[in-house]
Tab-separated table of C-alpha atoms and ligand atoms in Angstrom:
chain	number	residue	atom	x	y	z
L	1	MET	CA	-12.046	6.205	-21.251
L	2	ARG	CA	-11.597	4.117	-18.131
L	3	LYS	CA	-14.071	3.713	-15.294
L	4	ILE	CA	-12.402	3.417	-11.911
L	5	ILE	CA	-14.086	2.991	-8.563
L	6	HIS	CA	-12.411	3.892	-5.288
L	7	ILE	CA	-13.960	2.544	-2.143
L	8	ASP	CA	-13.036	3.685	1.338
L	9	MET	CA	-14.563	2.272	4.492
L	10	ASP	CA	-15.874	4.910	6.865
L	11	ALA	CA	-14.085	5.109	10.235
L	12	PHE	CA	-13.023	1.572	9.531
L	13	PHE	CA	-11.740	0.219	12.856
L	14	ALA	CA	-14.358	2.152	14.803
L	15	SER	CA	-17.109	0.893	12.482
L	16	VAL	CA	-15.999	-2.718	12.830
L	17	GLU	CA	-16.031	-2.347	16.603
L	18	THR	CA	-19.494	-0.810	16.575
L	19	ALA	CA	-20.768	-3.526	14.295
L	20	SER	CA	-19.590	-6.200	16.714
L	21	ASN	CA	-21.037	-4.380	19.700
L	22	PRO	CA	-24.117	-2.414	18.638
L	23	SER	CA	-24.502	-0.825	22.067
L	24	LEU	CA	-21.626	1.429	20.981
L	25	LYS	CA	-23.674	2.861	18.149
L	26	GLY	CA	-23.930	6.631	18.262
L	27	MET	CA	-21.183	6.961	20.879
L	28	PRO	CA	-17.949	8.843	20.422
L	29	LEU	CA	-15.531	5.983	19.965
L	30	ILE	CA	-11.754	5.878	19.782
L	31	VAL	CA	-9.870	2.801	18.656
L	32	CYS	CA	-6.273	2.893	19.814
L	33	GLY	CA	-3.370	0.743	20.956
L	34	ASN	CA	-2.969	-0.152	24.584
L	35	PRO	CA	-4.725	2.760	26.287
L	36	GLU	CA	-2.466	2.392	29.301
L	37	GLY	CA	0.649	2.943	27.262
L	38	ARG	CA	1.605	5.836	25.058
L	39	THR	CA	-0.667	5.388	22.145
L	40	ALA	CA	-2.446	7.328	19.469
L	41	VAL	CA	-5.860	7.349	17.872
L	42	ALA	CA	-6.077	4.784	15.088
L	43	SER	CA	-9.678	5.424	14.199
L	44	ALA	CA	-12.300	7.743	15.612
L	45	SER	CA	-16.020	7.376	15.045
L	46	TYR	CA	-17.709	10.309	13.365
L	47	GLU	CA	-19.289	11.197	16.717
L	48	ALA	CA	-15.794	11.570	18.224
L	49	ARG	CA	-14.622	13.567	15.213
L	50	LYS	CA	-17.195	16.241	16.002
L	51	PHE	CA	-15.002	17.075	18.995
L	52	GLY	CA	-11.921	17.403	16.798
L	53	VAL	CA	-10.510	13.920	17.434
L	54	LYS	CA	-8.418	12.699	14.499
L	55	ALA	CA	-6.438	9.610	13.565
L	56	GLY	CA	-2.790	9.856	14.539
L	57	MET	CA	-3.499	12.202	17.439
L	58	GLY	CA	-2.054	11.297	20.832
L	59	LEU	CA	-4.611	9.691	23.089
L	60	ARG	CA	-4.139	12.247	25.809
L	61	GLU	CA	-4.967	15.110	23.489
L	62	ALA	CA	-7.923	13.191	22.088
L	63	LEU	CA	-9.319	12.694	25.582
L	64	ARG	CA	-8.872	16.345	26.370
L	65	LEU	CA	-11.043	17.165	23.360
L	66	CYS	CA	-13.554	14.422	23.983
L	67	PRO	CA	-13.448	13.304	27.615
L	68	ASN	CA	-16.454	11.032	27.248
L	69	ALA	CA	-15.024	8.976	24.448
L	70	VAL	CA	-15.249	5.217	24.728
L	71	LEU	CA	-11.781	3.750	24.253
L	72	ILE	CA	-11.299	0.436	22.561
L	73	GLU	CA	-8.055	-1.369	22.166
L	74	GLY	CA	-7.971	-2.469	18.571
L	75	SER	CA	-7.984	-6.066	17.405
L	76	PRO	CA	-6.029	-6.162	14.138
L	77	ARG	CA	-7.118	-9.681	13.293
L	78	LYS	CA	-10.732	-8.616	13.202
L	79	TYR	CA	-9.979	-5.768	10.799
L	80	VAL	CA	-7.932	-7.955	8.497
L	81	THR	CA	-10.635	-10.603	8.390
L	82	THR	CA	-13.261	-7.996	7.613
L	83	SER	CA	-11.026	-6.436	4.988
L	84	VAL	CA	-10.472	-9.738	3.233
L	85	ARG	CA	-14.192	-10.521	3.282
L	86	ILE	CA	-15.017	-7.119	1.848
L	87	LEU	CA	-12.455	-7.689	-0.884
L	88	ARG	CA	-14.302	-10.801	-1.848
L	89	ILE	CA	-17.449	-8.789	-2.401
L	90	LEU	CA	-15.587	-6.243	-4.513
L	91	SER	CA	-13.949	-8.938	-6.595
L	92	GLU	CA	-17.357	-10.013	-7.884
L	93	TYR	CA	-17.393	-6.945	-10.112
L	94	SER	CA	-13.956	-7.039	-11.744
L	95	ASP	CA	-10.682	-8.931	-11.666
L	96	LEU	CA	-8.835	-5.665	-11.610
L	97	LEU	CA	-8.951	-5.056	-7.912
L	98	GLU	CA	-6.182	-3.357	-5.992
L	99	LEU	CA	-6.172	-3.001	-2.244
L	100	PHE	CA	-4.636	0.362	-1.530
L	101	SER	CA	-4.634	0.092	2.216
L	102	LEU	CA	-6.460	-2.099	4.663
L	103	ASP	CA	-9.733	-0.286	4.108
L	104	GLU	CA	-9.365	1.222	0.647
L	105	ALA	CA	-9.430	-0.364	-2.772
L	106	PHE	CA	-9.530	0.524	-6.433
L	107	LEU	CA	-11.626	-1.397	-8.900
L	108	ASP	CA	-11.332	-0.999	-12.652
L	109	VAL	CA	-14.788	-1.724	-14.040
L	110	THR	CA	-14.201	-0.374	-17.555
L	111	LYS	CA	-14.764	-3.754	-19.121
L	112	THR	CA	-17.328	-5.129	-16.697
L	113	GLU	CA	-19.671	-2.283	-15.776
L	114	HIS	CA	-22.092	-3.094	-18.581
L	115	LEU	CA	-22.747	-6.467	-16.966
L	116	PHE	CA	-24.119	-4.795	-13.854
L	117	GLY	CA	-25.979	-1.815	-15.247
L	118	GLY	CA	-23.094	0.653	-14.960
L	119	ALA	CA	-20.523	1.750	-12.399
L	120	ARG	CA	-23.101	3.548	-10.273
L	121	SER	CA	-25.193	0.427	-9.886
L	122	ILE	CA	-22.081	-1.495	-8.955
L	123	ALA	CA	-21.264	1.105	-6.322
L	124	LEU	CA	-24.763	1.021	-4.867
L	125	GLU	CA	-24.811	-2.758	-4.828
L	126	MET	CA	-21.440	-2.947	-3.098
L	127	LYS	CA	-22.592	-0.469	-0.488
L	128	ARG	CA	-25.735	-2.481	0.149
L	129	LYS	CA	-23.883	-5.771	0.465
L	130	ILE	CA	-21.272	-4.346	2.810
L	131	ARG	CA	-23.961	-2.767	4.939
L	132	GLU	CA	-26.025	-5.943	5.072
L	133	GLU	CA	-23.137	-8.266	5.728
L	134	PHE	CA	-20.974	-6.176	8.045
L	135	ASN	CA	-23.215	-3.395	9.201
L	136	ILE	CA	-20.709	-0.771	8.163
L	137	THR	CA	-20.778	2.034	5.643
L	138	CYS	CA	-18.303	3.105	3.021
L	139	SER	CA	-17.734	5.985	0.653
L	140	ILE	CA	-17.267	5.491	-3.042
L	141	GLY	CA	-15.839	7.602	-5.838
L	142	ILE	CA	-16.235	6.915	-9.549
L	143	ALA	CA	-14.005	8.607	-12.112
L	144	PRO	CA	-11.870	8.059	-15.216
L	145	ASN	CA	-8.737	7.322	-13.151
L	146	LYS	CA	-7.435	6.408	-9.716
L	147	LEU	CA	-6.396	9.909	-8.716
L	148	LEU	CA	-9.863	11.309	-9.363
L	149	SER	CA	-11.812	8.361	-7.988
L	150	LYS	CA	-9.883	8.630	-4.738
L	151	LEU	CA	-10.587	12.333	-4.600
L	152	ALA	CA	-14.279	11.734	-5.316
L	153	SER	CA	-14.729	9.137	-2.587
L	154	GLY	CA	-13.859	11.836	-0.070
L	155	PHE	CA	-16.444	14.308	-1.348
L	156	SER	CA	-19.325	13.236	0.854
L	157	LYS	CA	-18.052	11.041	3.607
L	158	PRO	CA	-19.476	9.099	5.409
L	159	ASP	CA	-21.700	6.861	3.282
L	160	GLY	CA	-20.984	8.942	0.195
L	161	LEU	CA	-21.170	8.234	-3.491
L	162	SER	CA	-19.707	10.759	-5.927
L	163	GLU	CA	-18.785	10.621	-9.539
L	164	ILE	CA	-16.476	12.863	-11.538
L	165	LEU	CA	-17.524	12.735	-15.171
L	166	PRO	CA	-14.751	13.099	-17.765
L	167	GLU	CA	-16.200	16.352	-19.104
L	168	LYS	CA	-16.343	17.837	-15.596
L	169	VAL	CA	-12.805	17.064	-14.498
L	170	LEU	CA	-11.297	20.528	-14.875
L	171	GLU	CA	-14.329	22.280	-13.518
L	172	THR	CA	-14.350	19.993	-10.485
L	173	LEU	CA	-10.643	20.402	-9.791
L	174	GLU	CA	-10.515	24.165	-10.232
L	175	ASP	CA	-11.014	25.180	-6.588
L	176	ILE	CA	-9.849	22.062	-4.814
L	177	PRO	CA	-6.841	22.650	-2.545
L	178	VAL	CA	-3.807	20.837	-3.947
L	179	GLU	CA	-3.248	18.858	-0.747
L	180	GLU	CA	-6.500	17.015	-1.285
L	181	LEU	CA	-4.918	15.130	-4.134
L	182	CYS	CA	-3.505	11.821	-3.036
L	183	GLY	CA	0.262	12.204	-3.368
L	184	ILE	CA	0.553	15.826	-2.379
L	185	GLY	CA	1.718	15.727	1.184
L	186	GLU	CA	2.503	18.426	3.655
L	187	LYS	CA	5.989	19.199	2.290
L	188	THR	CA	4.894	19.410	-1.332
L	189	LYS	CA	1.916	21.494	-0.395
L	190	GLU	CA	4.158	23.994	1.382
L	191	ILE	CA	6.492	24.288	-1.586
L	192	LEU	CA	3.578	24.674	-3.991
L	193	ASN	CA	1.949	27.268	-1.770
L	194	LYS	CA	5.188	29.240	-1.702
L	195	MET	CA	5.137	29.203	-5.486
L	196	GLY	CA	1.649	30.700	-5.298
L	197	ILE	CA	-0.157	27.470	-6.134
L	198	ARG	CA	-2.994	26.636	-3.787
L	199	ARG	CA	-5.703	25.133	-5.965
L	200	CYS	CA	-5.593	22.298	-8.460
L	201	GLY	CA	-6.678	24.686	-11.211
L	202	GLU	CA	-3.606	26.805	-10.565
L	203	LEU	CA	-1.401	23.730	-10.544
L	204	GLY	CA	-2.723	22.576	-13.905
L	205	ARG	CA	-2.112	25.969	-15.485
L	206	PHE	CA	1.365	26.415	-14.015
L	207	ASP	CA	4.317	26.213	-16.376
L	208	VAL	CA	5.590	22.618	-16.389
L	209	LYS	CA	9.170	23.796	-16.821
L	210	ASP	CA	8.999	25.836	-13.639
L	211	LEU	CA	7.542	22.894	-11.763
L	212	GLU	CA	10.290	20.654	-13.115
L	213	ARG	CA	12.929	23.100	-11.988
L	214	VAL	CA	11.686	22.740	-8.431
L	215	PHE	CA	10.569	19.104	-8.344
L	216	GLY	CA	12.624	17.443	-11.063
L	217	LYS	CA	10.687	14.639	-12.705
L	218	GLY	CA	7.914	15.040	-10.170
L	219	GLY	CA	7.110	18.418	-11.718
L	220	ARG	CA	5.337	16.939	-14.686
L	221	MET	CA	3.453	14.497	-12.497
L	222	PHE	CA	2.175	17.299	-10.316
L	223	HIS	CA	1.208	19.265	-13.377
L	224	ASP	CA	-0.734	16.264	-14.674
L	225	MET	CA	-2.357	15.846	-11.307
L	226	GLY	CA	-3.545	19.436	-11.413
L	227	LEU	CA	-5.218	18.584	-14.716
L	228	GLY	CA	-6.684	15.373	-13.332
L	229	VAL	CA	-4.506	13.202	-15.544
L	230	ASP	CA	-3.395	9.868	-14.117
L	231	LYS	CA	-2.525	6.904	-16.248
L	232	SER	CA	-1.549	4.543	-13.466
L	233	PRO	CA	-3.256	1.190	-13.843
L	234	VAL	CA	-5.184	-0.646	-11.173
L	235	HIS	CA	-2.703	-3.278	-10.074
L	236	PRO	CA	-4.545	-6.463	-9.352
L	237	TYR	CA	-3.537	-8.073	-6.131
L	238	TYR	CA	-3.229	-11.558	-7.485
L	239	PHE	CA	-1.175	-11.272	-10.585
L	240	ASP	CA	-1.209	-14.515	-12.413
L	241	SER	CA	2.081	-14.265	-14.137
L	242	VAL	CA	3.343	-16.479	-16.921
L	243	THR	CA	6.849	-15.565	-15.908
L	244	LYS	CA	7.416	-17.273	-12.607
L	245	SER	CA	10.879	-16.101	-11.714
L	246	PHE	CA	13.931	-14.194	-12.801
L	247	GLY	CA	17.296	-15.696	-12.075
L	248	HIS	CA	20.966	-15.831	-12.947
L	249	SER	CA	23.631	-18.322	-12.075
L	250	MET	CA	27.343	-18.535	-12.632
L	251	THR	CA	29.956	-21.217	-12.491
L	252	LEU	CA	32.989	-19.876	-10.672
L	253	ASP	CA	36.285	-19.677	-12.530
L	254	LYS	CA	37.714	-21.836	-9.815
L	255	ASP	CA	35.881	-23.704	-7.032
L	256	SER	CA	36.066	-21.673	-3.863
L	257	ASN	CA	34.876	-21.291	-0.287
L	258	ASP	CA	36.212	-17.781	0.174
L	259	MET	CA	33.270	-15.844	1.619
L	260	ARG	CA	34.456	-12.517	0.253
L	261	LEU	CA	34.714	-13.864	-3.237
L	262	LEU	CA	31.374	-15.663	-3.028
L	263	ASN	CA	29.695	-12.491	-1.798
L	264	ARG	CA	31.194	-10.533	-4.673
L	265	HIS	CA	29.665	-12.964	-7.123
L	266	LEU	CA	26.365	-12.818	-5.308
L	267	LEU	CA	26.300	-9.064	-5.612
L	268	GLN	CA	26.921	-9.256	-9.312
L	269	LEU	CA	24.203	-11.870	-9.794
L	270	SER	CA	21.754	-9.927	-7.654
L	271	GLU	CA	22.361	-6.768	-9.645
L	272	GLN	CA	21.694	-8.637	-12.869
L	273	VAL	CA	18.452	-10.086	-11.525
L	274	GLY	CA	17.350	-6.691	-10.224
L	275	ARG	CA	18.027	-5.034	-13.562
L	276	ARG	CA	16.012	-7.628	-15.440
L	277	LEU	CA	13.121	-7.418	-13.016
L	278	ARG	CA	12.972	-3.668	-13.341
L	279	LYS	CA	13.354	-3.755	-17.071
L	280	ASP	CA	10.313	-6.006	-17.398
L	281	GLY	CA	8.373	-4.174	-14.723
L	282	TYR	CA	8.347	-6.958	-12.151
L	283	SER	CA	9.175	-7.243	-8.509
L	284	GLY	CA	9.093	-10.315	-6.333
L	285	ARG	CA	8.805	-11.340	-2.730
L	286	THR	CA	10.870	-14.518	-2.673
L	287	VAL	CA	14.637	-14.651	-3.032
L	288	THR	CA	16.182	-18.042	-3.779
L	289	LEU	CA	19.848	-18.891	-3.481
L	290	VAL	CA	21.245	-21.900	-5.283
L	291	ILE	CA	24.565	-23.401	-4.216
L	292	ARG	CA	26.247	-26.211	-6.115
L	293	TYR	CA	29.226	-27.788	-4.454
L	294	GLU	CA	32.205	-29.244	-6.283
L	295	ASN	CA	30.606	-32.713	-6.340
L	296	PHE	CA	27.556	-31.266	-8.106
L	297	GLU	CA	25.393	-31.620	-5.054
L	298	THR	CA	22.961	-28.727	-5.405
L	299	HIS	CA	20.949	-27.007	-2.693
L	300	SER	CA	18.460	-24.228	-2.892
L	301	HIS	CA	17.219	-22.074	-0.052
L	302	GLN	CA	14.755	-19.268	-0.063
L	303	LYS	CA	13.318	-16.440	1.922
L	304	THR	CA	10.004	-14.713	1.400
L	305	PHE	CA	9.400	-11.117	2.353
L	306	GLY	CA	6.261	-9.199	3.167
L	307	TYR	CA	7.058	-6.739	0.398
L	308	SER	CA	8.366	-6.891	-3.133
L	309	LEU	CA	11.974	-6.483	-4.154
L	310	ASP	CA	13.384	-5.342	-7.442
L	311	GLU	CA	16.690	-3.795	-6.495
L	312	GLY	CA	20.053	-5.499	-6.703
L	313	LEU	CA	21.208	-4.405	-3.314
L	314	GLU	CA	18.085	-5.619	-1.542
L	315	ILE	CA	18.276	-8.942	-3.325
L	316	TYR	CA	21.961	-9.212	-2.508
L	317	ASN	CA	21.404	-8.481	1.168
L	318	SER	CA	18.955	-11.291	1.390
L	319	ALA	CA	21.016	-13.755	-0.687
L	320	ARG	CA	24.101	-12.985	1.381
L	321	ARG	CA	22.268	-13.695	4.603
L	322	ILE	CA	21.029	-17.004	3.260
L	323	LEU	CA	24.542	-17.911	2.122
L	324	ARG	CA	26.039	-17.092	5.501
L	325	LYS	CA	23.482	-19.293	7.189
L	326	VAL	CA	23.532	-22.355	4.966
L	327	LEU	CA	26.971	-22.582	3.417
L	328	ASP	CA	29.041	-25.594	4.393
L	329	ARG	CA	32.394	-23.887	4.678
L	330	ASN	CA	34.320	-27.108	4.526
L	331	ARG	CA	33.296	-27.631	0.968
L	332	MET	CA	34.169	-25.848	-2.218
L	333	VAL	CA	31.453	-24.069	-4.193
L	334	ARG	CA	31.242	-24.617	-7.901
L	335	LEU	CA	28.194	-22.596	-8.854
L	336	LEU	CA	26.017	-19.880	-7.344
L	337	GLY	CA	22.565	-18.804	-8.482
L	338	VAL	CA	20.158	-16.092	-7.367
L	339	SER	CA	16.546	-15.802	-8.387
L	340	VAL	CA	13.479	-13.823	-7.435
L	341	SER	CA	10.008	-15.327	-7.652
L	342	ASN	CA	6.534	-14.743	-6.260
L	343	LEU	CA	6.299	-12.020	-8.829
L	344	SER	CA	3.895	-9.225	-9.293
L	345	ARG	CA	3.844	-6.665	-11.957
L	346	GLY	CA	3.518	-2.961	-11.611
L	347	GLU	CA	5.606	0.094	-11.921
L	348	LYS	CA	7.639	0.749	-8.846
L	349	GLN	CA	7.594	4.470	-9.184
L	350	GLN	CA	9.850	6.759	-7.295
L	351	ASN	CA	8.344	9.489	-5.288
L	352	LEU	CA	9.748	12.924	-5.088
L	353	PHE	CA	12.101	12.108	-2.319
L	354	GLY	CA	13.199	8.852	-3.742
L	355	GLU	CA	11.190	6.649	-1.438
L	356	ARG	CA	9.929	3.347	-2.673
L	357	ARG	CA	6.337	2.475	-3.126
L	358	HIS	CA	5.592	-0.666	-1.221
L	359	ASP	CA	2.599	-2.672	-2.099
L	360	SER	CA	0.319	-1.459	0.604
L	361	LEU	CA	-1.862	-4.527	0.564
L	362	ASN	CA	0.940	-7.017	0.932
L	363	LYS	CA	2.560	-4.911	3.522
L	364	ALA	CA	-0.531	-4.332	5.590
L	365	LEU	CA	-1.663	-7.917	5.512
L	366	ASP	CA	1.692	-9.596	5.867
L	367	GLU	CA	2.846	-7.424	8.668
L	368	ILE	CA	-0.186	-8.407	10.603
L	369	ARG	CA	0.086	-12.047	9.710
L	370	ASP	CA	3.773	-12.181	10.506
L	371	ARG	CA	3.757	-10.289	13.707
L	372	TYR	CA	0.301	-10.242	15.069
L	373	GLY	CA	0.236	-7.730	17.802
L	374	GLU	CA	1.881	-4.951	15.954
L	375	PHE	CA	-0.022	-3.175	13.324
L	376	SER	CA	0.839	-0.396	11.024
L	377	VAL	CA	-0.929	1.081	8.087
L	378	THR	CA	1.105	2.645	5.383
L	379	ARG	CA	-0.774	5.035	3.255
L	380	GLY	CA	0.641	5.255	-0.217
L	381	SER	CA	-0.006	7.802	-2.828
L	382	ILE	CA	-1.271	6.486	-6.087
L	383	LEU	CA	1.535	7.682	-8.246
L	384	TYR	CA	4.524	7.632	-6.000
L	385	THR	CA	4.949	6.374	-2.548
L	386	GLY	CA	3.298	7.115	0.722
L	387	SER	CA	4.828	8.536	3.782
L	388	LYS	CA	4.280	6.632	6.954
L	389	GLN	CA	1.630	8.006	9.171
L	390	ASN	CA	1.784	7.619	12.870
L	391	ILE	CA	1.966	3.941	13.605
L	392	VAL	CA	-0.408	2.720	16.222
L	393	PRO	CA	0.922	-0.385	17.924
L	394	PHE	CA	-1.574	-2.778	19.340
L	395	GLY	CA	-0.627	-4.953	22.246
L	396	MET	CA	-1.134	-8.672	22.312
L	397	ALA	CA	-3.769	-8.250	24.965
L	398	LYS	CA	-7.236	-9.290	24.120
L	399	GLN	CA	-9.550	-6.615	22.970
L	400	ARG	CA	-10.777	-4.671	25.898
L	401	GLU	CA	-13.327	-2.034	26.029
L	402	ILE	CA	-12.576	0.628	28.522
L	403	ARG	CA	-15.471	2.665	29.673
L	404	ARG	CA	-14.566	5.778	31.459
Z	501	LIG	N1	-5.216	3.845	10.855
Z	501	LIG	C1	-4.260	3.714	11.855
Z	501	LIG	N2	-3.442	4.763	12.159
Z	501	LIG	C2	-3.555	5.940	11.501
Z	501	LIG	C3	-4.513	6.083	10.472
Z	501	LIG	C4	-5.340	5.005	10.185
Z	501	LIG	O1	-4.158	2.651	12.465
Z	501	LIG	N3	-2.764	6.966	11.812
Z	501	LIG	C5	-6.127	2.713	10.585
Z	501	LIG	C6	-7.404	2.879	11.359
Z	501	LIG	C7	-8.429	3.297	10.365
Z	501	LIG	C8	-7.922	2.670	9.098
Z	501	LIG	O2	-6.492	2.641	9.214
Z	501	LIG	O3	-9.737	2.871	10.698
Z	501	LIG	C9	-8.303	3.444	7.887
Z	501	LIG	O4	-7.764	4.735	7.932
Z	501	LIG	P1	-8.558	5.990	7.360
Z	501	LIG	O5	-7.631	7.140	7.312
Z	501	LIG	O6	-9.269	5.594	6.129
Z	501	LIG	O7	-9.555	6.333	8.515
Z	501	LIG	P2	-10.955	5.788	8.835
Z	501	LIG	O8	-11.377	4.668	7.968
Z	501	LIG	O9	-10.952	5.489	10.320
Z	501	LIG	O10	-11.860	7.058	8.585
Z	501	LIG	P3	-12.463	7.705	7.270
Z	501	LIG	O11	-13.950	7.588	7.427
Z	501	LIG	O12	-12.019	9.123	7.300
Z	501	LIG	O13	-11.946	6.956	6.094
Z	502	LIG	CA1	-11.342	4.806	5.696
């Protein structure tokens, strides 16, 4: 039986702001993008939530509900720094640490909990350290898998700590509305409700075949979810892989500089690389193109993405762009090679609607690093992919506090 911890920072952006300016403590606080533009609520303090203010809500509506709210234009860099520092604390308790979004992480402590007096002690210690170091609170769930630990962390927010014991799983799930499970979004909920399924208990007892008829492969996953079954592993962020890259190269039948022909070969190579990556359960962020000219002079060029690739077409698109940029068209090409490196391992599972699961950590952090000033948080589901919530863009302007 595994022991998984899910940790979720309470009102994360708002808490970080309050921690850096304690005079805000106890006030209804809204962190948003540029308050003078069209923006939405990114994070609302619990005091603001009492008035009905929620993340994703337009600022105008939020202010109608809570006219006295203090507005703060968010500073993404501050949240990323805090997030990374918090991660460091969490990583003291297990190597199996997965950042699920900027302020949520899973920790598999199955093999390490005994070193710290059990998962509960770990949770309490993490809470204490985060409070002492950052003056912010978090909510923690402990359970035999990710699905249930994420559910449990929401049981008594803010500053909560809840555990779902293996023998209590079904009892706990029985009356919980299906949409509280991570991965059951609005659309799925509606379809399930129409089928007469409102609670997890009902979902777990529903005929799998009927669910499969409606949801295809997803049917079984939903059924499992209703029973609290989730085998997905905690994907560690830093995957120290022995395999460093996957690549293919080919010597052309005849040296050529015909772009159409070269692209055709690139597509074929990219498809091969993608297939091998997927077969071995890898994806990678760096695409490298190797060009050898007729005189054996060999060049390699690469591009690194903020997310992982494992599909031929994506790899091809990137390789083709590199080729277009770097190819010396006055020379004949003898060999082409495509490889993908910067690998991480983990199932890239399809969601119901065929969307891809992007590594939320990489995405969140890289997007901010690459284009500071724009910030988006993608919330994934554990098993499939997440749908994008409202994106709150932050301007480049310095953090301002607007008192109204
Ligand atoms: N976020 C955002 N835009 C959204 C939702 C969230 O920019 N539409 C950002 C701001 C949040 C952070 O992501 O502080 C974490 O999102 P959560 O949904 O976990 O919200 P909070 O941490 O603010 O609150 P909670 O205490 O409910 O976890
Ligand atoms: Ca949170």
